[in-house]
Amino acid sequence: MHRVGLVLFPGVQVLSLAPLSVFEMANGEIGRAFYDVTVLSESGGQIGTSIGAVVDTQRFGRQRFDTVMFGGATTITQSSPKLLDFVRKSARSARRIAGPCTGAFVLADAGILDGRRATTHWHFAREFRSMYPRVTLEEDRIFIIDGPVWTSAGMTASLDLALAMVEKDLGLDIARNVARKMVLFHRRAGGQSQFSALLELDPKSDRIQSALAYARSNLRTLHSVDQLADAVHLSPRQFSRAFRAETGRSPAKAIETLRLEAARLMMEEGRHPIEVVARETGFANRERMRRAFLRAYGVPPQALRRQIGVAA
């Protein structure tokens, strides 16, 4: 059995509890209690979350865990000496230690992240960098694994972190099945950007949202803006005008952004040849994809792949 300790504190953001659902679903998927979860706090007893819900906890002390995770918050607070002492003891005794969201600040306060790579919620990245110059912060990442120390972006990124733990412990198929049961769109790779192309485009109307969803599902076969306009029953001129008004971009530029996101994800999740990535994401050939990568990232696909390999 794999013992997991989740450490909370008064005012903890309620989504800090979300990873526990991943471990619960993994137990159900394999039909036995592989993960044994304990919710902890410095004083034990009831802990109020950021939304007012109360959680029962056990006082942390000499318990030993395979995985210890620290909750996050919507503000940065000073860690208590007892908490920092428990962080350091856990780093020595646990197989892995994790700081999702602002939990990374707790690990950094304890000195656990010195000389390591880490990430946190993008909103707190500048503050983190100024407070902990000895940590190599990669703010535009979903999660980062540096040896036994795991950190992640904020909010729902803790689910991606927990799913990666399940994959490490029980295999890729179990992690995929858990993601499906939790109705997650897909399991995001750790090196993936914290920002979604669809979220960044932020279309307002159902029609433009549908057009983008259609484009994302048909990147390989989508060859023109006319196809996209036809899919939502507008003339190309009407569609282009409405699309630019809602997103601030031309349809062609938006489609390229979706292709770039899909291509980068393919490279992060597998070792597909560049030609295959270009074909599957609609770039048609590697030269066209190379030019798009240079415009967007400043480096060609091969260089980005090397960076992903180093991060892995």
PDB file of C-alpha atoms in Angstrom:
ATOM      1  CA  MET A   1       0.000   0.000   0.000  1.00  0.00           C
ATOM      2  CA  HIS A   2       1.198   3.493  -0.905  1.00  0.00           C
ATOM      3  CA  ARG A   3       0.615   6.028   1.903  1.00  0.00           C
ATOM      4  CA  VAL A   4      -0.219   9.581   0.834  1.00  0.00           C
ATOM      5  CA  GLY A   5      -0.260  12.522   3.251  1.00  0.00           C
ATOM      6  CA  LEU A   6      -1.938  15.781   2.182  1.00  0.00           C
ATOM      7  CA  VAL A   7      -1.024  18.725   4.426  1.00  0.00           C
ATOM      8  CA  LEU A   8      -3.605  21.506   4.820  1.00  0.00           C
ATOM      9  CA  PHE A   9      -3.686  24.790   6.739  1.00  0.00           C
ATOM     10  CA  PRO A  10      -6.421  27.320   7.621  1.00  0.00           C
ATOM     11  CA  GLY A  11      -7.678  29.052   4.483  1.00  0.00           C
ATOM     12  CA  VAL A  12      -6.286  26.446   2.112  1.00  0.00           C
ATOM     13  CA  GLN A  13      -7.765  26.655  -1.393  1.00  0.00           C
ATOM     14  CA  VAL A  14     -10.438  23.983  -1.672  1.00  0.00           C
ATOM     15  CA  LEU A  15      -9.045  22.608  -4.949  1.00  0.00           C
ATOM     16  CA  SER A  16      -6.039  21.419  -2.957  1.00  0.00           C
ATOM     17  CA  LEU A  17      -8.250  18.435  -2.103  1.00  0.00           C
ATOM     18  CA  ALA A  18      -8.795  17.571  -5.792  1.00  0.00           C
ATOM     19  CA  PRO A  19      -5.788  15.215  -6.136  1.00  0.00           C
ATOM     20  CA  LEU A  20      -7.408  12.922  -3.579  1.00  0.00           C
ATOM     21  CA  SER A  21     -10.119  12.147  -6.153  1.00  0.00           C
ATOM     22  CA  VAL A  22      -7.429  10.934  -8.548  1.00  0.00           C
ATOM     23  CA  PHE A  23      -6.066   8.510  -5.958  1.00  0.00           C
ATOM     24  CA  GLU A  24      -9.605   7.390  -5.068  1.00  0.00           C
ATOM     25  CA  MET A  25     -10.410   6.678  -8.734  1.00  0.00           C
ATOM     26  CA  ALA A  26      -7.126   4.814  -9.158  1.00  0.00           C
ATOM     27  CA  ASN A  27      -8.032   2.526  -6.248  1.00  0.00           C
ATOM     28  CA  GLY A  28     -11.377   1.840  -7.878  1.00  0.00           C
ATOM     29  CA  GLU A  29      -9.768   1.201 -11.251  1.00  0.00           C
ATOM     30  CA  ILE A  30      -7.456  -1.532  -9.944  1.00  0.00           C
ATOM     31  CA  GLY A  31     -10.006  -2.928  -7.497  1.00  0.00           C
ATOM     32  CA  ARG A  32      -7.969  -2.530  -4.329  1.00  0.00           C
ATOM     33  CA  ALA A  33      -6.744   0.147  -1.947  1.00  0.00           C
ATOM     34  CA  PHE A  34      -3.336   0.900  -3.431  1.00  0.00           C
ATOM     35  CA  TYR A  35      -3.417   4.481  -2.106  1.00  0.00           C
ATOM     36  CA  ASP A  36      -4.071   5.071   1.589  1.00  0.00           C
ATOM     37  CA  VAL A  37      -4.728   8.806   2.024  1.00  0.00           C
ATOM     38  CA  THR A  38      -4.415  10.807   5.254  1.00  0.00           C
ATOM     39  CA  VAL A  39      -5.310  14.504   5.490  1.00  0.00           C
ATOM     40  CA  LEU A  40      -2.931  16.293   7.842  1.00  0.00           C
ATOM     41  CA  SER A  41      -2.436  19.675   9.506  1.00  0.00           C
ATOM     42  CA  GLU A  42      -0.138  21.197  12.094  1.00  0.00           C
ATOM     43  CA  SER A  43      -2.670  21.113  14.931  1.00  0.00           C
ATOM     44  CA  GLY A  44      -5.043  18.404  13.705  1.00  0.00           C
ATOM     45  CA  GLY A  45      -8.811  18.674  13.986  1.00  0.00           C
ATOM     46  CA  GLN A  46     -11.021  20.737  11.708  1.00  0.00           C
ATOM     47  CA  ILE A  47      -9.446  23.051   9.124  1.00  0.00           C
ATOM     48  CA  GLY A  48     -11.491  25.695   7.322  1.00  0.00           C
ATOM     49  CA  THR A  49     -10.899  26.047   3.577  1.00  0.00           C
ATOM     50  CA  SER A  50     -10.963  29.235   1.504  1.00  0.00           C
ATOM     51  CA  ILE A  51     -14.660  28.774   0.725  1.00  0.00           C
ATOM     52  CA  GLY A  52     -15.643  27.972   4.322  1.00  0.00           C
ATOM     53  CA  ALA A  53     -15.984  24.210   4.031  1.00  0.00           C
ATOM     54  CA  VAL A  54     -14.405  22.356   6.947  1.00  0.00           C
ATOM     55  CA  VAL A  55     -12.122  19.321   6.645  1.00  0.00           C
ATOM     56  CA  ASP A  56     -11.146  16.928   9.436  1.00  0.00           C
ATOM     57  CA  THR A  57      -7.407  16.411   9.712  1.00  0.00           C
ATOM     58  CA  GLN A  58      -4.873  14.483  11.734  1.00  0.00           C
ATOM     59  CA  ARG A  59      -1.952  16.225  13.403  1.00  0.00           C
ATOM     60  CA  PHE A  60       1.262  15.597  11.518  1.00  0.00           C
ATOM     61  CA  GLY A  61       4.134  14.199  13.516  1.00  0.00           C
ATOM     62  CA  ARG A  62       6.192  11.051  13.173  1.00  0.00           C
ATOM     63  CA  GLN A  63       4.036   9.329  10.571  1.00  0.00           C
ATOM     64  CA  ARG A  64       5.888   8.050   7.508  1.00  0.00           C
ATOM     65  CA  PHE A  65       4.447   8.482   4.010  1.00  0.00           C
ATOM     66  CA  ASP A  66       5.448   7.444   0.531  1.00  0.00           C
ATOM     67  CA  THR A  67       4.081  10.704  -0.912  1.00  0.00           C
ATOM     68  CA  VAL A  68       3.595  13.988   0.939  1.00  0.00           C
ATOM     69  CA  MET A  69       1.697  16.845  -0.752  1.00  0.00           C
ATOM     70  CA  PHE A  70       1.234  20.384   0.523  1.00  0.00           C
ATOM     71  CA  GLY A  71      -1.894  22.399  -0.234  1.00  0.00           C
ATOM     72  CA  GLY A  72      -1.974  25.789  -1.913  1.00  0.00           C
ATOM     73  CA  ALA A  73      -3.790  29.068  -1.322  1.00  0.00           C
ATOM     74  CA  THR A  74      -4.888  32.196  -3.147  1.00  0.00           C
ATOM     75  CA  THR A  75      -2.438  34.297  -1.124  1.00  0.00           C
ATOM     76  CA  ILE A  76       1.109  33.767   0.088  1.00  0.00           C
ATOM     77  CA  THR A  77       1.453  33.327   3.854  1.00  0.00           C
ATOM     78  CA  GLN A  78       4.405  32.713   6.137  1.00  0.00           C
ATOM     79  CA  SER A  79       5.052  29.052   6.859  1.00  0.00           C
ATOM     80  CA  SER A  80       5.284  28.164  10.542  1.00  0.00           C
ATOM     81  CA  PRO A  81       8.494  26.660  11.983  1.00  0.00           C
ATOM     82  CA  LYS A  82       6.656  23.388  12.725  1.00  0.00           C
ATOM     83  CA  LEU A  83       5.424  23.147   9.158  1.00  0.00           C
ATOM     84  CA  LEU A  84       8.894  23.785   7.731  1.00  0.00           C
ATOM     85  CA  ASP A  85      10.343  21.171  10.059  1.00  0.00           C
ATOM     86  CA  PHE A  86       7.789  18.642   8.824  1.00  0.00           C
ATOM     87  CA  VAL A  87       8.608  19.544   5.201  1.00  0.00           C
ATOM     88  CA  ARG A  88      12.305  18.839   5.783  1.00  0.00           C
ATOM     89  CA  LYS A  89      11.629  15.568   7.601  1.00  0.00           C
ATOM     90  CA  SER A  90       9.267  14.478   4.821  1.00  0.00           C
ATOM     91  CA  ALA A  91      11.878  15.288   2.176  1.00  0.00           C
ATOM     92  CA  ARG A  92      14.272  12.920   3.934  1.00  0.00           C
ATOM     93  CA  SER A  93      11.823  10.076   4.580  1.00  0.00           C
ATOM     94  CA  ALA A  94       9.213  10.123   1.788  1.00  0.00           C
ATOM     95  CA  ARG A  95       9.704   8.671  -1.676  1.00  0.00           C
ATOM     96  CA  ARG A  96       8.452  11.934  -3.170  1.00  0.00           C
ATOM     97  CA  ILE A  97       7.276  15.301  -1.942  1.00  0.00           C
ATOM     98  CA  ALA A  98       4.953  17.634  -3.860  1.00  0.00           C
ATOM     99  CA  GLY A  99       3.998  21.299  -3.783  1.00  0.00           C
ATOM    100  CA  PRO A 100       1.100  21.996  -6.148  1.00  0.00           C
ATOM    101  CA  CYS A 101       0.287  25.680  -6.790  1.00  0.00           C
ATOM    102  CA  THR A 102       1.569  27.855  -3.918  1.00  0.00           C
ATOM    103  CA  GLY A 103       2.611  24.690  -2.111  1.00  0.00           C
ATOM    104  CA  ALA A 104       5.857  25.337  -4.015  1.00  0.00           C
ATOM    105  CA  PHE A 105       6.412  28.338  -1.713  1.00  0.00           C
ATOM    106  CA  VAL A 106       6.263  26.002   1.301  1.00  0.00           C
ATOM    107  CA  LEU A 107       8.883  23.710  -0.224  1.00  0.00           C
ATOM    108  CA  ALA A 108      11.045  26.689  -1.153  1.00  0.00           C
ATOM    109  CA  ASP A 109      10.724  28.156   2.368  1.00  0.00           C
ATOM    110  CA  ALA A 110      12.119  24.908   3.721  1.00  0.00           C
ATOM    111  CA  GLY A 111      15.037  24.992   1.267  1.00  0.00           C
ATOM    112  CA  ILE A 112      13.875  21.844  -0.512  1.00  0.00           C
ATOM    113  CA  LEU A 113      13.851  23.533  -3.934  1.00  0.00           C
ATOM    114  CA  ASP A 114      17.302  25.117  -3.758  1.00  0.00           C
ATOM    115  CA  GLY A 115      19.221  24.167  -6.895  1.00  0.00           C
ATOM    116  CA  ARG A 116      16.160  22.469  -8.398  1.00  0.00           C
ATOM    117  CA  ARG A 117      13.700  23.215 -11.195  1.00  0.00           C
ATOM    118  CA  ALA A 118      10.168  24.076 -10.133  1.00  0.00           C
ATOM    119  CA  THR A 119       6.939  25.727 -11.233  1.00  0.00           C
ATOM    120  CA  THR A 120       3.979  27.399  -9.549  1.00  0.00           C
ATOM    121  CA  HIS A 121       0.808  29.297 -10.433  1.00  0.00           C
ATOM    122  CA  TRP A 122       1.669  31.874 -13.098  1.00  0.00           C
ATOM    123  CA  HIS A 123       0.073  34.645 -10.992  1.00  0.00           C
ATOM    124  CA  PHE A 124       2.728  34.224  -8.282  1.00  0.00           C
ATOM    125  CA  ALA A 125       5.713  33.533 -10.539  1.00  0.00           C
ATOM    126  CA  ARG A 126       7.338  36.968 -10.277  1.00  0.00           C
ATOM    127  CA  GLU A 127       7.018  36.970  -6.492  1.00  0.00           C
ATOM    128  CA  PHE A 128       8.420  33.453  -6.280  1.00  0.00           C
ATOM    129  CA  ARG A 129      11.408  34.321  -8.454  1.00  0.00           C
ATOM    130  CA  SER A 130      12.298  37.353  -6.337  1.00  0.00           C
ATOM    131  CA  MET A 131      11.936  35.434  -3.061  1.00  0.00           C
ATOM    132  CA  TYR A 132      13.836  32.290  -4.079  1.00  0.00           C
ATOM    133  CA  PRO A 133      16.657  33.142  -6.517  1.00  0.00           C
ATOM    134  CA  ARG A 134      18.316  29.770  -5.900  1.00  0.00           C
ATOM    135  CA  VAL A 135      15.360  27.956  -7.502  1.00  0.00           C
ATOM    136  CA  THR A 136      15.157  27.600 -11.285  1.00  0.00           C
ATOM    137  CA  LEU A 137      11.546  28.622 -11.852  1.00  0.00           C
ATOM    138  CA  GLU A 138       9.849  27.564 -15.097  1.00  0.00           C
ATOM    139  CA  GLU A 139       6.595  29.434 -14.739  1.00  0.00           C
ATOM    140  CA  ASP A 140       4.968  28.300 -17.993  1.00  0.00           C
ATOM    141  CA  ARG A 141       4.702  24.607 -17.108  1.00  0.00           C
ATOM    142  CA  ILE A 142       1.846  22.410 -15.915  1.00  0.00           C
ATOM    143  CA  PHE A 143       4.103  20.428 -13.594  1.00  0.00           C
ATOM    144  CA  ILE A 144       7.786  19.669 -13.107  1.00  0.00           C
ATOM    145  CA  ILE A 145       9.452  16.595 -11.644  1.00  0.00           C
ATOM    146  CA  ASP A 146      12.980  17.137 -10.362  1.00  0.00           C
ATOM    147  CA  GLY A 147      14.093  13.924  -8.723  1.00  0.00           C
ATOM    148  CA  PRO A 148      11.805  13.214  -5.756  1.00  0.00           C
ATOM    149  CA  VAL A 149      10.395  16.764  -5.744  1.00  0.00           C
ATOM    150  CA  TRP A 150       7.231  17.531  -7.713  1.00  0.00           C
ATOM    151  CA  THR A 151       5.686  20.977  -8.242  1.00  0.00           C
ATOM    152  CA  SER A 152       2.773  22.114 -10.382  1.00  0.00           C
ATOM    153  CA  ALA A 153       0.874  25.127 -11.616  1.00  0.00           C
ATOM    154  CA  GLY A 154      -2.233  26.204  -9.763  1.00  0.00           C
ATOM    155  CA  MET A 155      -5.818  25.044  -9.504  1.00  0.00           C
ATOM    156  CA  THR A 156      -6.656  22.113 -11.814  1.00  0.00           C
ATOM    157  CA  ALA A 157      -2.968  21.457 -12.582  1.00  0.00           C
ATOM    158  CA  SER A 158      -2.874  19.501  -9.320  1.00  0.00           C
ATOM    159  CA  LEU A 159      -5.024  16.894 -11.100  1.00  0.00           C
ATOM    160  CA  ASP A 160      -2.407  16.574 -13.842  1.00  0.00           C
ATOM    161  CA  LEU A 161       0.265  16.198 -11.165  1.00  0.00           C
ATOM    162  CA  ALA A 162      -1.686  13.449  -9.388  1.00  0.00           C
ATOM    163  CA  LEU A 163      -2.396  11.654 -12.681  1.00  0.00           C
ATOM    164  CA  ALA A 164       1.334  11.689 -13.452  1.00  0.00           C
ATOM    165  CA  MET A 165       1.923  10.083 -10.054  1.00  0.00           C
ATOM    166  CA  VAL A 166      -0.639   7.382 -10.856  1.00  0.00           C
ATOM    167  CA  GLU A 167       1.063   6.780 -14.196  1.00  0.00           C
ATOM    168  CA  LYS A 168       4.412   6.455 -12.426  1.00  0.00           C
ATOM    169  CA  ASP A 169       2.988   4.040  -9.843  1.00  0.00           C
ATOM    170  CA  LEU A 170       0.448   2.008 -11.818  1.00  0.00           C
ATOM    171  CA  GLY A 171       1.126   2.611 -15.499  1.00  0.00           C
ATOM    172  CA  LEU A 172      -0.151   4.698 -18.388  1.00  0.00           C
ATOM    173  CA  ASP A 173      -3.340   2.699 -19.011  1.00  0.00           C
ATOM    174  CA  ILE A 174      -4.571   3.131 -15.431  1.00  0.00           C
ATOM    175  CA  ALA A 175      -3.846   6.865 -15.531  1.00  0.00           C
ATOM    176  CA  ARG A 176      -5.744   7.223 -18.818  1.00  0.00           C
ATOM    177  CA  ASN A 177      -8.727   5.331 -17.467  1.00  0.00           C
ATOM    178  CA  VAL A 178      -8.794   7.505 -14.348  1.00  0.00           C
ATOM    179  CA  ALA A 179      -8.709  10.641 -16.524  1.00  0.00           C
ATOM    180  CA  ARG A 180     -11.642   9.315 -18.564  1.00  0.00           C
ATOM    181  CA  LYS A 181     -13.676   8.525 -15.461  1.00  0.00           C
ATOM    182  CA  MET A 182     -13.014  12.036 -14.171  1.00  0.00           C
ATOM    183  CA  VAL A 183     -14.202  13.416 -17.541  1.00  0.00           C
ATOM    184  CA  LEU A 184     -10.952  15.261 -18.157  1.00  0.00           C
ATOM    185  CA  PHE A 185     -10.476  16.464 -21.734  1.00  0.00           C
ATOM    186  CA  HIS A 186      -6.985  14.975 -21.811  1.00  0.00           C
ATOM    187  CA  ARG A 187      -4.064  14.373 -19.514  1.00  0.00           C
ATOM    188  CA  ARG A 188      -1.770  17.350 -19.895  1.00  0.00           C
ATOM    189  CA  ALA A 189       1.928  16.652 -20.083  1.00  0.00           C
ATOM    190  CA  GLY A 190       4.141  18.326 -17.535  1.00  0.00           C
ATOM    191  CA  GLY A 191       5.977  20.434 -20.102  1.00  0.00           C
ATOM    192  CA  GLN A 192       2.776  21.769 -21.590  1.00  0.00           C
ATOM    193  CA  SER A 193       2.068  25.472 -21.253  1.00  0.00           C
ATOM    194  CA  GLN A 194      -0.194  26.657 -18.426  1.00  0.00           C
ATOM    195  CA  PHE A 195      -2.110  28.631 -21.065  1.00  0.00           C
ATOM    196  CA  SER A 196      -4.648  27.068 -23.422  1.00  0.00           C
ATOM    197  CA  ALA A 197      -4.984  28.340 -26.987  1.00  0.00           C
ATOM    198  CA  LEU A 198      -8.784  28.158 -26.803  1.00  0.00           C
ATOM    199  CA  LEU A 199      -8.830  30.007 -23.495  1.00  0.00           C
ATOM    200  CA  GLU A 200      -6.523  32.665 -24.895  1.00  0.00           C
ATOM    201  CA  LEU A 201      -8.719  33.180 -27.966  1.00  0.00           C
ATOM    202  CA  ASP A 202     -11.777  33.495 -25.682  1.00  0.00           C
ATOM    203  CA  PRO A 203     -14.605  33.490 -28.268  1.00  0.00           C
ATOM    204  CA  LYS A 204     -17.895  34.923 -27.003  1.00  0.00           C
ATOM    205  CA  SER A 205     -20.590  33.349 -29.196  1.00  0.00           C
ATOM    206  CA  ASP A 206     -21.560  29.698 -29.494  1.00  0.00           C
ATOM    207  CA  ARG A 207     -21.002  29.882 -33.249  1.00  0.00           C
ATOM    208  CA  ILE A 208     -17.349  30.938 -33.020  1.00  0.00           C
ATOM    209  CA  GLN A 209     -16.757  28.519 -30.136  1.00  0.00           C
ATOM    210  CA  SER A 210     -18.179  25.750 -32.328  1.00  0.00           C
ATOM    211  CA  ALA A 211     -15.936  26.803 -35.194  1.00  0.00           C
ATOM    212  CA  LEU A 212     -12.846  26.574 -33.019  1.00  0.00           C
ATOM    213  CA  ALA A 213     -13.926  23.223 -31.589  1.00  0.00           C
ATOM    214  CA  TYR A 214     -14.428  21.964 -35.159  1.00  0.00           C
ATOM    215  CA  ALA A 215     -10.994  23.280 -36.150  1.00  0.00           C
ATOM    216  CA  ARG A 216      -9.304  21.631 -33.183  1.00  0.00           C
ATOM    217  CA  SER A 217     -10.902  18.288 -34.038  1.00  0.00           C
ATOM    218  CA  ASN A 218     -10.043  18.508 -37.742  1.00  0.00           C
ATOM    219  CA  LEU A 219      -6.590  20.069 -37.867  1.00  0.00           C
ATOM    220  CA  ARG A 220      -5.252  17.371 -40.168  1.00  0.00           C
ATOM    221  CA  THR A 221      -7.921  17.835 -42.847  1.00  0.00           C
ATOM    222  CA  LEU A 222      -8.759  21.532 -42.420  1.00  0.00           C
ATOM    223  CA  HIS A 223      -7.206  23.321 -45.405  1.00  0.00           C
ATOM    224  CA  SER A 224      -9.048  26.626 -45.674  1.00  0.00           C
ATOM    225  CA  VAL A 225     -11.038  29.240 -43.808  1.00  0.00           C
ATOM    226  CA  ASP A 226     -13.897  28.522 -46.217  1.00  0.00           C
ATOM    227  CA  GLN A 227     -14.231  25.038 -44.682  1.00  0.00           C
ATOM    228  CA  LEU A 228     -14.458  26.527 -41.219  1.00  0.00           C
ATOM    229  CA  ALA A 229     -17.059  29.082 -42.307  1.00  0.00           C
ATOM    230  CA  ASP A 230     -19.095  26.364 -43.983  1.00  0.00           C
ATOM    231  CA  ALA A 231     -19.038  24.262 -40.822  1.00  0.00           C
ATOM    232  CA  VAL A 232     -20.895  27.021 -38.927  1.00  0.00           C
ATOM    233  CA  HIS A 233     -23.119  28.034 -41.862  1.00  0.00           C
ATOM    234  CA  LEU A 234     -21.650  31.472 -42.568  1.00  0.00           C
ATOM    235  CA  SER A 235     -20.140  32.985 -45.681  1.00  0.00           C
ATOM    236  CA  PRO A 236     -16.328  33.277 -45.512  1.00  0.00           C
ATOM    237  CA  ARG A 237     -16.619  37.071 -45.339  1.00  0.00           C
ATOM    238  CA  GLN A 238     -19.206  37.020 -42.525  1.00  0.00           C
ATOM    239  CA  PHE A 239     -17.222  34.404 -40.646  1.00  0.00           C
ATOM    240  CA  SER A 240     -13.888  36.245 -40.901  1.00  0.00           C
ATOM    241  CA  ARG A 241     -15.465  39.502 -39.740  1.00  0.00           C
ATOM    242  CA  ALA A 242     -17.242  37.882 -36.762  1.00  0.00           C
ATOM    243  CA  PHE A 243     -14.194  35.808 -35.843  1.00  0.00           C
ATOM    244  CA  ARG A 244     -11.841  38.803 -35.742  1.00  0.00           C
ATOM    245  CA  ALA A 245     -14.374  40.857 -33.778  1.00  0.00           C
ATOM    246  CA  GLU A 246     -14.607  38.169 -31.058  1.00  0.00           C
ATOM    247  CA  THR A 247     -11.019  36.954 -30.835  1.00  0.00           C
ATOM    248  CA  GLY A 248      -8.926  39.828 -32.159  1.00  0.00           C
ATOM    249  CA  ARG A 249      -7.247  37.468 -34.629  1.00  0.00           C
ATOM    250  CA  SER A 250      -7.798  36.280 -38.155  1.00  0.00           C
ATOM    251  CA  PRO A 251      -9.133  32.720 -38.546  1.00  0.00           C
ATOM    252  CA  ALA A 252      -5.910  31.666 -40.268  1.00  0.00           C
ATOM    253  CA  LYS A 253      -3.743  32.925 -37.396  1.00  0.00           C
ATOM    254  CA  ALA A 254      -5.986  31.248 -34.812  1.00  0.00           C
ATOM    255  CA  ILE A 255      -5.842  27.920 -36.654  1.00  0.00           C
ATOM    256  CA  GLU A 256      -2.055  28.154 -36.740  1.00  0.00           C
ATOM    257  CA  THR A 257      -2.073  28.702 -32.952  1.00  0.00           C
ATOM    258  CA  LEU A 258      -4.188  25.569 -32.488  1.00  0.00           C
ATOM    259  CA  ARG A 259      -1.832  23.608 -34.754  1.00  0.00           C
ATOM    260  CA  LEU A 260       1.191  24.800 -32.803  1.00  0.00           C
ATOM    261  CA  GLU A 261      -0.395  23.758 -29.515  1.00  0.00           C
ATOM    262  CA  ALA A 262      -1.300  20.325 -30.907  1.00  0.00           C
ATOM    263  CA  ALA A 263       2.167  19.828 -32.426  1.00  0.00           C
ATOM    264  CA  ARG A 264       3.925  20.763 -29.213  1.00  0.00           C
ATOM    265  CA  LEU A 265       1.689  18.392 -27.242  1.00  0.00           C
ATOM    266  CA  MET A 266       2.458  15.533 -29.648  1.00  0.00           C
ATOM    267  CA  MET A 267       6.172  16.122 -29.166  1.00  0.00           C
ATOM    268  CA  GLU A 268       5.795  16.211 -25.393  1.00  0.00           C
ATOM    269  CA  GLU A 269       3.742  13.029 -25.177  1.00  0.00           C
ATOM    270  CA  GLY A 270       5.654  10.853 -27.648  1.00  0.00           C
ATOM    271  CA  ARG A 271       8.635  10.436 -29.945  1.00  0.00           C
ATOM    272  CA  HIS A 272       6.839  10.910 -33.254  1.00  0.00           C
ATOM    273  CA  PRO A 273       9.074  11.948 -36.174  1.00  0.00           C
ATOM    274  CA  ILE A 274       8.795  15.643 -37.067  1.00  0.00           C
ATOM    275  CA  GLU A 275       7.225  14.706 -40.422  1.00  0.00           C
ATOM    276  CA  VAL A 276       4.448  12.777 -38.661  1.00  0.00           C
ATOM    277  CA  VAL A 277       3.773  15.639 -36.237  1.00  0.00           C
ATOM    278  CA  ALA A 278       3.560  18.100 -39.138  1.00  0.00           C
ATOM    279  CA  ARG A 279       1.159  15.876 -41.073  1.00  0.00           C
ATOM    280  CA  GLU A 280      -1.100  15.015 -38.127  1.00  0.00           C
ATOM    281  CA  THR A 281      -1.484  18.649 -37.059  1.00  0.00           C
ATOM    282  CA  GLY A 282      -2.209  19.997 -40.528  1.00  0.00           C
ATOM    283  CA  PHE A 283       1.070  21.753 -41.318  1.00  0.00           C
ATOM    284  CA  ALA A 284       1.442  19.500 -44.373  1.00  0.00           C
ATOM    285  CA  ASN A 285       5.248  19.452 -44.232  1.00  0.00           C
ATOM    286  CA  ARG A 286       8.063  19.986 -41.762  1.00  0.00           C
ATOM    287  CA  GLU A 287       9.301  23.216 -43.388  1.00  0.00           C
ATOM    288  CA  ARG A 288       5.942  24.918 -42.968  1.00  0.00           C
ATOM    289  CA  MET A 289       5.823  23.765 -39.336  1.00  0.00           C
ATOM    290  CA  ARG A 290       9.402  24.938 -38.779  1.00  0.00           C
ATOM    291  CA  ARG A 291       8.551  28.463 -39.924  1.00  0.00           C
ATOM    292  CA  ALA A 292       5.491  28.535 -37.649  1.00  0.00           C
ATOM    293  CA  PHE A 293       7.574  27.381 -34.652  1.00  0.00           C
ATOM    294  CA  LEU A 294      10.166  30.063 -35.314  1.00  0.00           C
ATOM    295  CA  ARG A 295       7.464  32.740 -35.396  1.00  0.00           C
ATOM    296  CA  ALA A 296       5.775  31.520 -32.223  1.00  0.00           C
ATOM    297  CA  TYR A 297       8.626  30.176 -30.053  1.00  0.00           C
ATOM    298  CA  GLY A 298      11.774  31.569 -31.625  1.00  0.00           C
ATOM    299  CA  VAL A 299      13.233  28.077 -32.085  1.00  0.00           C
ATOM    300  CA  PRO A 300      12.594  25.249 -34.603  1.00  0.00           C
ATOM    301  CA  PRO A 301      10.754  22.055 -33.605  1.00  0.00           C
ATOM    302  CA  GLN A 302      14.004  20.111 -33.226  1.00  0.00           C
ATOM    303  CA  ALA A 303      15.327  22.582 -30.635  1.00  0.00           C
ATOM    304  CA  LEU A 304      12.058  22.471 -28.710  1.00  0.00           C
ATOM    305  CA  ARG A 305      12.191  18.675 -28.743  1.00  0.00           C
ATOM    306  CA  ARG A 306      15.696  18.779 -27.260  1.00  0.00           C
ATOM    307  CA  GLN A 307      14.453  21.132 -24.526  1.00  0.00           C
ATOM    308  CA  ILE A 308      11.599  18.731 -23.749  1.00  0.00           C
ATOM    309  CA  GLY A 309      14.077  15.852 -23.575  1.00  0.00           C
ATOM    310  CA  VAL A 310      16.285  17.724 -21.125  1.00  0.00           C
ATOM    311  CA  ALA A 311      13.245  18.644 -18.993  1.00  0.00           C
ATOM    312  CA  ALA A 312      12.100  15.024 -18.969  1.00  0.00           C
TER     313      ALA A 312
END
